[in-house]
Amino acid sequence: MYRRKPLAAAAAAALLLACLAAPAQAGRSCEEKALSPDTFRLALATAQQTQQRLEALAVPVAIIGRVGQDLSKYGLRYTHAGIVYRAGDGRWRVTELLNECGSDRAELWHDGLGTFFLDDMFAFDTVLLLPPPAVAKSLGERLQDGPLLRTMFSARYSLTAYPFATRYQNSNAWVLETLAAASSGNRLYSREQSQQWLQKNGYQPTELQLGALTRLGGRMFKANVAFDDHPNELRYSDRIRTVSVDSIIQFFMARNEGWQVEEIAAPVQKRY
């Protein structure tokens, strides 16, 4: 997912009035594309609805997924994940890895819940993956410890980063590796260790069937897409394996540790 520019003053004011967290670094995508009033209201309604559900569930932290684009042809629904948690000031925030405006670089961002949905969304459905208490506790510890939180972070970005290599990383891979570390009781201290834990415990990435022109075109014309971290036998047969939100959910639900999934349908828009 792309890094975003700061919100205009009116938008930031609206977020504050809606009682949603709006940190200074929050904003929209790097593209100069204004959101329509209807889209803006729908994004805020989605955030408010999600916040109410989180509070009703009485959980301190969860994985949150959104539908940024239509990937139905690959059998996928949710495209981008972050970690949503209640901060010390009582507000809900989302920590997520975002791509630096289509470059090959990324950074961790700490956004308000409202800002998480202020993007070029395909749909406003939301999914929450709720960890069991022990994992939630470990995940909370990582969120409160800046250096510890970044141990699973890499600034080298690729949208199609291979799950079992450390050359690149994408948004969902950072979430997955952070969850692996939390699931170990925070006894994993590097990306290599997290990936080894995931392989040992049977994580299966999503496999995308990409045509050669799609694969080569992505490498030649987009700085944030790379395939050279994938095993040759896979990429030369146009089989690209990567981390999807769906694969994260499937993996942890199969562990039978008390994980829960909550899907929240998009708010119904009022007609005036």
XYZ file of N, CA and C in Angstrom:
816
model
N 0.832 -1.183 0.000
C 0.000 0.000 0.000
C 0.874 1.243 0.000
N 0.365 2.302 -0.606
C 1.158 3.502 -0.766
C 1.147 4.377 0.473
N 2.257 5.090 0.673
C 2.317 6.117 1.692
C 1.391 7.255 1.283
N 0.883 7.985 2.259
C -0.119 8.989 1.974
C 0.331 10.381 2.369
N -0.205 11.375 1.678
C 0.077 12.758 1.969
C -0.803 13.237 3.116
N -0.417 14.344 3.810
C -1.246 14.849 4.898
C -2.621 15.280 4.401
N -3.604 15.119 5.267
C -4.953 15.544 4.934
C -5.060 17.059 4.896
N -5.979 17.548 4.098
C -6.288 18.961 4.118
C -6.888 19.315 5.468
N -6.859 20.612 5.823
C -7.325 21.044 7.136
C -8.782 20.673 7.371
N -9.615 20.841 6.350
C -11.031 20.529 6.519
C -11.246 19.058 6.813
N -10.483 18.206 6.122
C -10.621 16.769 6.342
C -10.160 16.394 7.744
N -9.043 16.965 8.181
C -8.535 16.673 9.520
C -9.534 17.121 10.579
N -10.141 18.292 10.356
C -11.132 18.785 11.308
C -12.321 17.845 11.392
N -12.736 17.349 10.231
C -13.870 16.425 10.208
C -13.555 15.153 10.982
N -12.317 14.678 10.847
C -11.927 13.483 11.582
C -11.981 13.724 13.087
N -11.493 14.888 13.517
C -11.511 15.200 14.933
C -12.937 15.314 15.447
N -13.796 15.944 14.664
C -15.186 16.086 15.060
C -15.867 14.740 15.166
N -15.385 13.790 14.352
C -15.951 12.442 14.391
C -15.382 11.618 15.540
N -14.508 12.252 16.351
C -13.896 11.595 17.516
C -13.012 10.419 17.114
N -12.362 10.553 15.971
C -11.439 9.512 15.518
C -10.037 10.051 15.576
N -9.074 9.188 15.902
C -7.698 9.645 16.005
C -7.195 10.111 14.665
N -6.451 11.218 14.641
C -5.898 11.741 13.391
C -4.479 12.221 13.643
N -3.473 11.329 13.674
C -2.107 11.723 13.933
C -1.561 12.613 12.828
N -0.503 13.329 13.135
C 0.024 14.344 12.218
C 0.464 13.756 10.893
N 0.915 12.501 10.881
C 1.442 11.913 9.662
C 0.363 11.275 8.790
N -0.893 11.323 9.249
C -1.945 10.622 8.506
C -2.286 11.352 7.225
N -2.929 10.656 6.281
C -3.314 11.315 5.046
C -3.836 10.375 3.993
N -3.877 10.843 2.763
C -4.395 10.073 1.647
C -3.251 9.543 0.793
N -3.614 8.930 -0.320
C -2.588 8.361 -1.187
C -1.759 9.457 -1.836
N -0.633 9.086 -2.422
C 0.259 10.053 -3.044
C -0.329 10.654 -4.308
N -1.332 10.016 -4.863
C -1.961 10.556 -6.059
C -2.813 11.769 -5.701
N -2.734 12.786 -6.548
C -3.534 13.990 -6.323
C -4.964 13.725 -6.780
N -5.710 13.012 -5.958
C -7.073 12.652 -6.301
C -7.960 12.955 -5.104
N -8.811 13.969 -5.239
C -9.674 14.372 -4.137
C -10.769 13.339 -3.919
N -11.065 13.066 -2.655
C -12.156 12.173 -2.335
C -13.471 12.916 -2.453
N -14.481 12.254 -2.979
C -15.801 12.869 -3.055
C -16.389 12.946 -1.648
N -17.333 13.874 -1.414
C -17.974 13.951 -0.097
C -18.616 12.630 0.317
N -19.221 11.911 -0.626
C -19.854 10.633 -0.300
C -18.826 9.604 0.139
N -17.693 9.558 -0.578
C -16.638 8.610 -0.215
C -16.051 8.956 1.146
N -15.876 10.241 1.397
C -15.325 10.689 2.677
C -16.248 10.285 3.829
N -17.560 10.517 3.637
C -18.517 10.150 4.680
C -18.545 8.636 4.885
N -18.434 7.883 3.797
C -18.458 6.426 3.902
C -17.223 5.911 4.633
N -16.072 6.518 4.380
C -14.847 6.124 5.076
C -14.974 6.361 6.576
N -15.511 7.510 6.958
C -15.673 7.822 8.376
C -16.724 6.921 9.016
N -17.791 6.619 8.277
C -18.822 5.725 8.803
C -18.264 4.323 9.013
N -17.398 3.880 8.096
C -16.758 2.572 8.231
C -15.863 2.542 9.456
N -15.099 3.606 9.664
C -14.224 3.678 10.833
C -15.026 3.675 12.126
N -16.100 4.444 12.154
C -16.931 4.506 13.353
C -17.580 3.160 13.637
N -18.071 2.504 12.597
C -18.683 1.186 12.748
C -17.672 0.171 13.261
N -16.447 0.229 12.721
C -15.385 -0.688 13.157
C -15.010 -0.423 14.602
N -14.918 0.857 14.964
C -14.590 1.217 16.344
C -15.639 0.685 17.308
N -16.900 0.837 16.962
C -17.973 0.349 17.820
C -17.906 -1.160 17.984
N -17.554 -1.864 16.899
C -17.446 -3.319 16.988
C -16.270 -3.730 17.863
N -15.147 -3.049 17.730
C -13.982 -3.344 18.563
C -14.311 -3.150 20.043
N -15.014 -2.073 20.345
C -15.362 -1.802 21.733
C -16.365 -2.813 22.266
N -17.295 -3.253 21.410
C -18.263 -4.265 21.837
C -17.574 -5.601 22.106
N -16.536 -5.901 21.317
C -15.784 -7.145 21.502
C -14.849 -7.077 22.702
N -14.585 -5.859 23.174
C -13.721 -5.645 24.353
C -12.341 -6.258 24.160
N -11.744 -6.015 22.988
C -10.395 -6.502 22.717
C -9.429 -5.309 22.662
N -8.198 -5.477 23.121
C -7.248 -4.369 23.090
C -6.512 -4.228 21.765
N -6.492 -5.309 20.972
C -5.703 -5.316 19.739
C -6.283 -6.347 18.783
N -6.163 -6.083 17.486
C -6.644 -7.023 16.472
C -5.921 -6.744 15.173
N -6.016 -7.682 14.249
C -5.560 -7.451 12.880
C -6.752 -6.937 12.098
N -6.560 -5.883 11.333
C -7.641 -5.294 10.559
C -7.302 -5.362 9.073
N -8.278 -5.743 8.265
C -8.068 -5.841 6.825
C -9.108 -5.042 6.076
N -8.717 -4.481 4.934
C -9.624 -3.685 4.109
C -9.560 -4.164 2.657
N -10.522 -3.690 1.850
C -10.614 -4.078 0.443
C -10.158 -2.892 -0.399
N -8.871 -2.807 -0.664
C -8.338 -1.678 -1.410
C -8.544 -1.785 -2.907
N -8.579 -3.009 -3.424
C -8.775 -3.207 -4.859
C -9.481 -4.535 -5.089
N -9.929 -4.752 -6.300
C -10.655 -5.965 -6.635
C -9.683 -7.063 -7.051
N -9.494 -8.053 -6.180
C -8.635 -9.200 -6.476
C -9.454 -10.486 -6.574
N -10.729 -10.334 -6.908
C -11.604 -11.504 -6.954
C -11.153 -12.521 -7.995
N -10.473 -12.070 -9.061
C -10.019 -13.034 -10.077
C -8.954 -13.972 -9.525
N -8.342 -13.591 -8.391
C -7.371 -14.462 -7.721
C -8.006 -15.183 -6.530
N -9.322 -15.013 -6.358
C -9.999 -15.652 -5.246
C -9.745 -14.985 -3.912
N -9.364 -13.702 -3.928
C -9.043 -12.976 -2.703
C -10.060 -11.871 -2.463
N -10.316 -11.573 -1.192
C -11.254 -10.518 -0.842
C -10.530 -9.299 -0.257
N -9.817 -9.488 0.850
C -9.164 -8.371 1.538
C -7.729 -8.225 1.045
N -7.277 -6.995 0.862
C -6.005 -6.770 0.189
C -4.899 -6.226 1.073
N -5.249 -5.558 2.165
C -4.232 -4.870 2.970
C -4.573 -4.998 4.442
N -3.569 -5.332 5.253
C -3.781 -5.521 6.686
C -2.884 -4.604 7.501
N -3.360 -4.268 8.687
C -2.586 -3.532 9.672
C -2.936 -4.068 11.047
N -2.350 -3.479 12.071
C -2.640 -3.876 13.453
C -3.371 -2.727 14.121
N -4.599 -2.959 14.558
C -5.399 -1.930 15.209
C -5.363 -2.172 16.722
N -5.197 -1.117 17.487
C -5.072 -1.263 18.943
C -5.554 0.005 19.632
N -5.925 -0.134 20.898
C -6.313 1.020 21.694
C -5.054 1.603 22.336
N -4.748 2.827 21.970
C -3.539 3.492 22.472
C -3.743 3.961 23.912
N -2.662 4.470 24.500
C -2.713 4.917 25.886
C -3.691 6.044 26.132
N -3.986 6.838 25.096
C -4.949 7.931 25.247
C -6.390 7.470 25.047
N -6.583 6.160 24.875
C -7.926 5.623 24.728
C -8.432 5.580 23.301
N -7.691 6.161 22.360
C -8.128 6.171 20.974
C -7.610 4.938 20.233
N -8.343 4.575 19.197
C -7.934 3.442 18.368
C -6.997 3.917 17.268
N -5.902 3.203 17.118
C -4.923 3.537 16.080
C -4.569 2.281 15.290
N -4.018 2.503 14.111
C -3.605 1.400 13.246
C -2.124 1.577 12.907
N -1.338 0.561 13.183
C 0.056 0.537 12.747
C 0.122 -0.323 11.493
N 0.729 0.213 10.445
C 0.763 -0.488 9.155
C 2.032 -0.136 8.398
N 2.442 -1.030 7.525
C 3.565 -0.775 6.635
C 3.010 -0.207 5.341
N 3.534 0.949 4.922
C 3.069 1.598 3.699
C 4.235 1.851 2.759
N 3.989 1.641 1.495
C 4.963 1.897 0.439
C 5.145 3.405 0.241
N 6.378 3.830 -0.009
C 6.682 5.242 -0.213
C 6.359 5.652 -1.649
N 5.083 5.933 -1.898
C 4.637 6.525 -3.167
C 5.121 5.780 -4.408
N 4.986 4.473 -4.425
C 5.347 3.707 -5.608
C 6.829 3.447 -5.780
N 7.639 3.800 -4.773
C 9.081 3.552 -4.839
C 9.374 2.143 -4.329
N 10.657 1.830 -4.155
C 11.029 0.537 -3.596
C 11.306 0.636 -2.098
N 10.748 1.650 -1.446
C 10.960 1.878 -0.026
C 9.632 1.851 0.728
N 9.700 1.555 2.018
C 8.507 1.506 2.855
C 8.847 2.032 4.245
N 7.798 2.313 5.012
C 7.973 2.751 6.392
C 6.758 2.314 7.195
N 6.940 2.220 8.519
C 5.819 1.936 9.401
C 5.121 3.237 9.748
N 3.800 3.228 9.641
C 2.994 4.405 9.944
C 2.013 4.081 11.056
N 1.714 5.104 11.863
C 0.761 4.967 12.957
C -0.382 5.929 12.675
N -1.474 5.387 12.156
C -2.598 6.192 11.691
C -3.779 6.105 12.642
N -4.680 7.075 12.513
C -5.959 6.967 13.174
C -6.830 5.961 12.449
N -7.795 5.413 13.142
C -8.672 4.413 12.532
C -9.421 5.006 11.342
N -9.826 6.276 11.451
C -10.514 6.906 10.332
C -9.647 6.991 9.101
N -8.379 7.321 9.293
C -7.457 7.487 8.178
C -7.195 6.179 7.447
N -7.294 5.052 8.149
C -7.046 3.746 7.542
C -7.955 3.506 6.334
N -9.144 4.099 6.357
C -10.104 3.891 5.270
C -10.135 5.052 4.277
N -9.338 6.088 4.506
C -9.320 7.220 3.579
C -8.323 6.948 2.462
N -8.705 6.065 1.564
C -7.838 5.662 0.468
C -8.736 5.329 -0.716
N -8.130 4.944 -1.814
C -8.907 4.576 -3.002
C -9.435 3.156 -2.826
N -10.518 3.026 -2.076
C -11.048 1.728 -1.706
C -11.945 1.156 -2.802
N -11.828 -0.160 -3.003
C -12.757 -0.830 -3.915
C -14.096 -1.081 -3.221
N -14.032 -1.424 -1.938
C -15.235 -1.657 -1.138
C -14.909 -1.312 0.314
N -15.945 -1.081 1.107
C -15.736 -0.662 2.489
C -16.090 -1.761 3.484
N -16.018 -3.011 3.055
C -16.133 -4.121 3.989
C -14.835 -4.220 4.791
N -14.948 -4.731 6.014
C -13.798 -4.814 6.912
C -13.738 -6.199 7.531
N -12.534 -6.669 7.828
C -12.373 -7.918 8.550
C -11.459 -7.671 9.754
N -11.798 -8.309 10.869
C -10.981 -8.268 12.079
C -10.566 -9.695 12.417
N -9.290 -9.887 12.676
C -8.769 -11.163 13.153
C -8.347 -10.945 14.601
N -9.047 -11.593 15.524
C -8.858 -11.361 16.951
C -7.954 -12.436 17.545
N -6.807 -12.057 18.103
C -5.891 -13.055 18.657
C -6.338 -13.543 20.025
N -5.912 -14.744 20.423
C -6.183 -15.223 21.780
C -5.432 -14.361 22.791
N -5.825 -14.391 24.070
C -5.246 -13.487 25.070
C -3.717 -13.486 25.142
N -3.090 -14.642 25.083
C -1.628 -14.688 25.214
C -0.952 -13.978 24.049
N -1.447 -14.182 22.836
C -0.874 -13.526 21.660
C -1.183 -12.028 21.706
N -2.394 -11.681 22.139
C -2.752 -10.265 22.258
C -1.820 -9.549 23.226
N -1.478 -10.197 24.306
C -0.568 -9.604 25.291
C 0.814 -9.372 24.679
N 1.337 -10.380 23.981
C 2.653 -10.241 23.354
C 2.634 -9.181 22.259
N 1.537 -9.137 21.505
C 1.420 -8.147 20.444
C 1.351 -6.745 21.028
N 0.637 -6.583 22.126
C 0.573 -5.290 22.797
C 1.932 -4.832 23.279
N 2.733 -5.762 23.767
C 4.089 -5.422 24.220
C 4.934 -4.910 23.065
N 4.790 -5.516 21.902
C 5.554 -5.081 20.735
C 5.113 -3.691 20.292
N 3.825 -3.429 20.344
C 3.309 -2.135 19.910
C 3.776 -1.007 20.822
N 4.035 -1.333 22.079
C 4.483 -0.315 23.031
C 5.997 -0.131 23.020
N 6.702 -1.007 22.356
C 8.167 -0.974 22.326
C 8.614 -0.713 20.894
N 8.963 0.550 20.595
C 9.319 0.928 19.225
C 10.401 0.074 18.595
N 11.563 -0.087 19.250
C 12.625 -0.929 18.665
C 12.189 -2.373 18.452
N 11.437 -2.923 19.404
C 10.977 -4.304 19.270
C 10.001 -4.425 18.103
N 9.136 -3.429 17.932
C 8.156 -3.451 16.848
C 8.831 -3.479 15.486
N 10.003 -2.840 15.384
C 10.681 -2.729 14.096
C 11.612 -3.903 13.791
N 11.713 -4.867 14.694
C 12.627 -5.987 14.431
C 12.170 -6.814 13.238
N 10.868 -6.787 12.928
C 10.352 -7.539 11.790
C 10.127 -6.643 10.574
N 10.664 -5.445 10.602
C 10.437 -4.480 9.529
C 11.648 -4.373 8.608
N 11.357 -4.277 7.286
C 12.392 -4.009 6.290
C 11.934 -2.849 5.421
N 12.829 -1.918 5.146
C 12.479 -0.746 4.342
C 12.463 -1.051 2.848
N 13.024 -2.191 2.416
C 13.025 -2.553 0.997
C 11.698 -3.210 0.653
N 10.950 -2.581 -0.233
C 9.560 -2.974 -0.493
C 9.380 -3.612 -1.859
N 8.536 -4.636 -1.882
C 8.011 -5.173 -3.139
C 6.590 -5.640 -2.890
N 5.692 -5.249 -3.763
C 4.296 -5.639 -3.640
C 4.144 -7.156 -3.637
N 5.037 -7.853 -4.332
C 4.960 -9.309 -4.464
C 6.072 -10.011 -3.687
N 6.483 -9.446 -2.567
C 7.587 -10.011 -1.787
C 7.343 -11.491 -1.469
N 8.382 -12.304 -1.660
C 8.294 -13.736 -1.379
C 8.280 -13.944 0.134
N 7.352 -14.758 0.666
C 7.186 -14.891 2.117
C 8.364 -15.490 2.865
N 9.219 -16.247 2.160
C 10.314 -16.936 2.835
C 11.668 -16.424 2.376
N 11.745 -15.137 2.116
C 12.999 -14.457 1.794
C 12.960 -13.081 2.456
N 14.121 -12.529 2.752
C 14.168 -11.255 3.468
C 14.653 -10.095 2.598
N 14.778 -10.305 1.291
C 15.258 -9.232 0.413
C 14.267 -8.074 0.384
N 12.972 -8.394 0.340
C 11.928 -7.374 0.310
C 10.868 -7.712 1.357
N 9.925 -6.792 1.491
C 8.787 -7.013 2.376
C 7.602 -6.226 1.833
N 6.395 -6.707 2.091
C 5.214 -5.905 1.792
C 4.378 -5.756 3.057
N 3.267 -5.047 2.937
C 2.470 -4.707 4.116
C 1.990 -5.945 4.866
N 1.457 -6.905 4.138
C 0.908 -8.091 4.784
C 1.995 -8.986 5.356
N 3.162 -9.025 4.720
C 4.266 -9.830 5.237
C 4.736 -9.296 6.586
N 4.777 -7.968 6.725
C 5.174 -7.390 8.023
C 4.185 -7.802 9.110
N 2.889 -7.747 8.815
C 1.884 -8.161 9.791
C 2.067 -9.634 10.143
N 2.242 -10.485 9.132
C 2.392 -11.920 9.367
C 3.618 -12.218 10.221
N 4.751 -11.627 9.893
C 5.979 -11.895 10.646
C 5.884 -11.355 12.071
N 5.205 -10.229 12.240
C 5.002 -9.688 13.584
C 4.103 -10.598 14.400
N 3.062 -11.144 13.768
C 2.187 -12.094 14.459
C 2.932 -13.379 14.823
N 3.823 -13.818 13.950
C 4.619 -15.007 14.267
C 5.464 -14.760 15.509
N 6.090 -13.585 15.572
C 6.911 -13.252 16.736
C 6.066 -13.192 18.004
N 4.887 -12.577 17.909
C 4.005 -12.490 19.072
C 3.513 -13.871 19.491
N 3.248 -14.738 18.526
C 2.769 -16.086 18.830
C 3.832 -16.925 19.529
N 5.094 -16.553 19.342
C 6.189 -17.276 20.003
C 6.459 -16.734 21.400
N 5.657 -15.775 21.852
C 5.930 -15.137 23.134
C 7.048 -14.124 23.028
N 7.194 -13.540 21.820
C 8.246 -12.551 21.545
C 9.645 -13.135 21.744
N 9.790 -14.404 21.356
C 11.106 -15.047 21.427
C 11.772 -15.153 20.055
N 11.219 -14.471 19.069
C 11.833 -14.396 17.745
C 12.340 -12.967 17.555
N 13.567 -12.824 17.073
C 14.195 -11.501 17.067
C 14.654 -11.048 15.682
N 14.275 -11.778 14.648
C 14.666 -11.388 13.295
C 13.637 -11.905 12.308
N 13.651 -11.351 11.102
C 12.744 -11.811 10.062
C 13.046 -13.263 9.697
N 14.312 -13.614 9.681
C 14.686 -14.989 9.359
C 14.052 -15.963 10.347
N 14.098 -15.616 11.631
C 13.526 -16.499 12.646
C 12.010 -16.599 12.502
N 11.362 -15.480 12.209
C 9.907 -15.513 12.025
C 9.522 -16.376 10.829
N 10.265 -16.239 9.742
C 9.958 -17.034 8.556
C 10.206 -18.519 8.796
N 11.240 -18.845 9.552
C 11.485 -20.242 9.896
C 10.347 -20.792 10.751
N 9.855 -19.986 11.683
C 8.734 -20.386 12.538
C 7.497 -20.630 11.687
N 7.248 -19.754 10.732
C 6.080 -19.898 9.865
C 6.171 -21.171 9.016
N 7.336 -21.439 8.455
C 7.511 -22.659 7.669
C 7.331 -23.904 8.530
N 7.925 -23.877 9.713
C 7.829 -25.026 10.620
C 6.388 -25.297 11.014
N 5.589 -24.230 11.133
C 4.217 -24.382 11.587
C 3.203 -24.468 10.442
N 3.712 -24.572 9.202
C 2.852 -24.895 8.079
C 2.155 -23.742 7.400
N 2.707 -22.528 7.503
C 2.075 -21.423 6.787
C 2.148 -21.649 5.278
N 1.011 -21.434 4.595
C 0.935 -21.583 3.142
C 0.613 -20.226 2.515
N 1.525 -19.657 1.743
C 1.237 -18.368 1.095
C 0.224 -18.529 -0.028
N -0.290 -17.411 -0.490
C -1.183 -17.398 -1.644
C -0.356 -17.484 -2.915
N -0.775 -18.339 -3.850
C -0.070 -18.462 -5.129
C -0.886 -17.786 -6.224
N -0.260 -16.847 -6.903
C -0.905 -16.132 -7.995
C -0.345 -16.635 -9.316
N -1.212 -16.903 -10.249
C -0.785 -17.317 -11.587
C -0.686 -16.065 -12.451
N 0.532 -15.586 -12.678
C 0.750 -14.376 -13.459
C 1.351 -14.731 -14.810
N 0.862 -14.109 -15.858
C 1.450 -14.307 -17.173
C 2.835 -13.691 -17.241
N 3.648 -14.157 -18.178
C 5.015 -13.655 -18.301
C 5.052 -12.156 -18.558
N 4.147 -11.647 -19.387
C 4.141 -10.215 -19.677
C 3.794 -9.404 -18.441
N 2.874 -9.905 -17.630
C 2.535 -9.219 -16.387
C 3.735 -9.186 -15.459
N 4.402 -10.339 -15.354
C 5.553 -10.417 -14.454
C 6.693 -9.525 -14.923
N 7.044 -9.605 -16.180
C 8.146 -8.807 -16.710
C 7.795 -7.329 -16.740
N 6.543 -7.012 -17.063
C 6.125 -5.623 -17.077
C 6.212 -4.989 -15.713
N 5.827 -5.746 -14.682
C 5.923 -5.223 -13.329
C 7.350 -4.914 -12.949
N 8.281 -5.776 -13.317
C 9.684 -5.578 -12.962
C 10.299 -4.412 -13.742
N 9.901 -4.239 -15.005
C 10.519 -3.220 -15.844
C 9.990 -1.823 -15.572
N 8.716 -1.710 -15.196
C 8.101 -0.397 -15.158
C 7.658 0.064 -13.774
N 7.749 -0.778 -12.763
C 7.320 -0.371 -11.434
C 8.418 -0.642 -10.418
N 8.818 0.417 -9.719
C 9.898 0.271 -8.749
C 9.465 -0.548 -7.540
N 8.151 -0.596 -7.265
C 7.695 -1.291 -6.066
C 7.229 -2.725 -6.335
N 7.599 -3.268 -7.501
C 7.287 -4.667 -7.827
C 8.577 -5.368 -8.243
N 8.889 -6.466 -7.559
C 10.091 -7.229 -7.895
C 9.789 -8.716 -7.757
N 10.482 -9.519 -8.546
C 10.280 -10.965 -8.508
C 11.588 -11.719 -8.268
N 12.703 -11.004 -8.127
C 13.990 -11.690 -8.039
C 14.256 -12.340 -6.688
N 13.327 -12.215 -5.740
C 13.469 -12.932 -4.475
C 12.731 -14.269 -4.492
N 11.991 -14.537 -5.579
C 11.234 -15.780 -5.688
C 12.121 -16.894 -6.255
N 11.927 -18.132 -5.820
C 12.689 -19.253 -6.382
C 12.493 -19.336 -7.897
N 13.561 -19.633 -8.619
C 13.495 -19.663 -10.086
C 12.430 -20.620 -10.611
N 12.285 -21.766 -9.957
C 11.324 -22.748 -10.464
C 9.887 -22.245 -10.363
N 9.648 -21.283 -9.473
C 8.309 -20.712 -9.348
C 8.122 -19.530 -10.295
N 9.049 -18.588 -10.272
C 8.812 -17.371 -11.061
C 8.918 -17.631 -12.561
N 9.739 -18.578 -12.984
C 9.838 -18.848 -14.416
C 8.666 -19.677 -14.937
N 7.860 -20.193 -14.013
C 6.613 -20.853 -14.408
C 5.419 -19.953 -14.085
N 5.713 -18.658 -13.812
C 4.690 -17.636 -13.571
C 3.826 -17.934 -12.349
N 4.408 -18.622 -11.363
C 3.713 -18.908 -10.103
C 4.348 -18.029 -9.022
N 3.609 -17.015 -8.620
C 4.121 -16.047 -7.658
C 3.444 -16.257 -6.314
N 4.225 -16.581 -5.301
C 3.685 -16.809 -3.959
C 3.962 -15.587 -3.093
N 2.919 -15.125 -2.416
C 3.049 -13.928 -1.594
C 2.085 -14.015 -0.429
N 2.169 -13.048 0.480
C 1.322 -13.039 1.675
C 0.052 -12.253 1.381
N -1.080 -12.882 1.545
C -2.369 -12.207 1.414
C -3.042 -12.148 2.778
N -4.011 -11.261 2.919
C -4.782 -11.206 4.161
C -5.501 -12.537 4.373
N -6.047 -13.099 3.288
C -6.752 -14.378 3.387
C -5.840 -15.475 3.928
N -4.590 -15.514 3.457
C -3.681 -16.574 3.913
C -3.316 -16.397 5.382
N -3.224 -15.148 5.844
C -2.959 -14.889 7.266
C -4.103 -15.442 8.110
N -5.331 -15.120 7.715
C -6.506 -15.575 8.457
C -6.585 -17.102 8.463
N -6.399 -17.715 7.308
C -6.493 -19.173 7.208
C -5.449 -19.856 8.097
N -4.234 -19.312 8.106
C -3.162 -19.931 8.886
C -3.463 -19.897 10.380
N -3.817 -18.738 10.903
C -4.005 -18.636 12.354
C -5.306 -19.297 12.813
N -6.339 -19.272 11.994
C -7.566 -19.955 12.378
C -7.353 -21.466 12.459
N -6.463 -21.995 11.615
C -6.206 -23.436 11.609
C -5.403 -23.895 12.822
N -4.837 -22.965 13.585
C -4.008 -23.329 14.737
C -4.849 -23.720 15.956
N -6.143 -23.432 15.933
C -7.042 -23.831 17.030
C -6.552 -23.319 18.383
N -6.175 -22.069 18.411
C -5.690 -21.447 19.646
C -6.691 -20.438 20.209
N -7.848 -20.319 19.574
C -8.828 -19.363 20.053
C -8.903 -18.085 19.249
N -8.310 -18.079 18.051
C -8.438 -16.930 17.163
C -9.890 -16.811 16.696
N -10.337 -15.574 16.449
C -11.693 -15.339 15.958
C -11.658 -14.388 14.764
N -12.620 -14.553 13.872
C -12.754 -13.669 12.713
C -14.083 -12.935 12.799
N -14.038 -11.635 12.621
C -15.243 -10.807 12.585
C -15.247 -10.047 11.266
N -16.257 -10.290 10.450
C -16.408 -9.538 9.205
C -17.500 -8.489 9.377
N -17.207 -7.279 8.935
C -18.117 -6.148 9.103
C -18.485 -5.632 7.718
N -19.748 -5.745 7.368
C -20.199 -5.277 6.061
C -20.132 -3.762 5.977
N -19.933 -3.250 4.777
C -19.864 -1.806 4.569
C -21.127 -1.131 5.089
N -20.999 0.065 5.651
C -22.178 0.789 6.134
C -23.158 1.050 4.986
N -24.425 1.035 5.329
C -25.455 1.349 4.346
C -25.503 2.860 4.157
N -25.340 3.318 2.924
C -25.378 4.751 2.653
C -26.809 5.247 2.653
N -27.013 6.345 3.351
C -28.345 6.938 3.389
C -28.615 7.711 2.105
N -29.821 7.637 1.656
C -30.239 8.353 0.462
C -31.078 9.572 0.871
N -30.680 10.715 0.394
C -31.399 11.935 0.767
C -32.189 12.450 -0.422
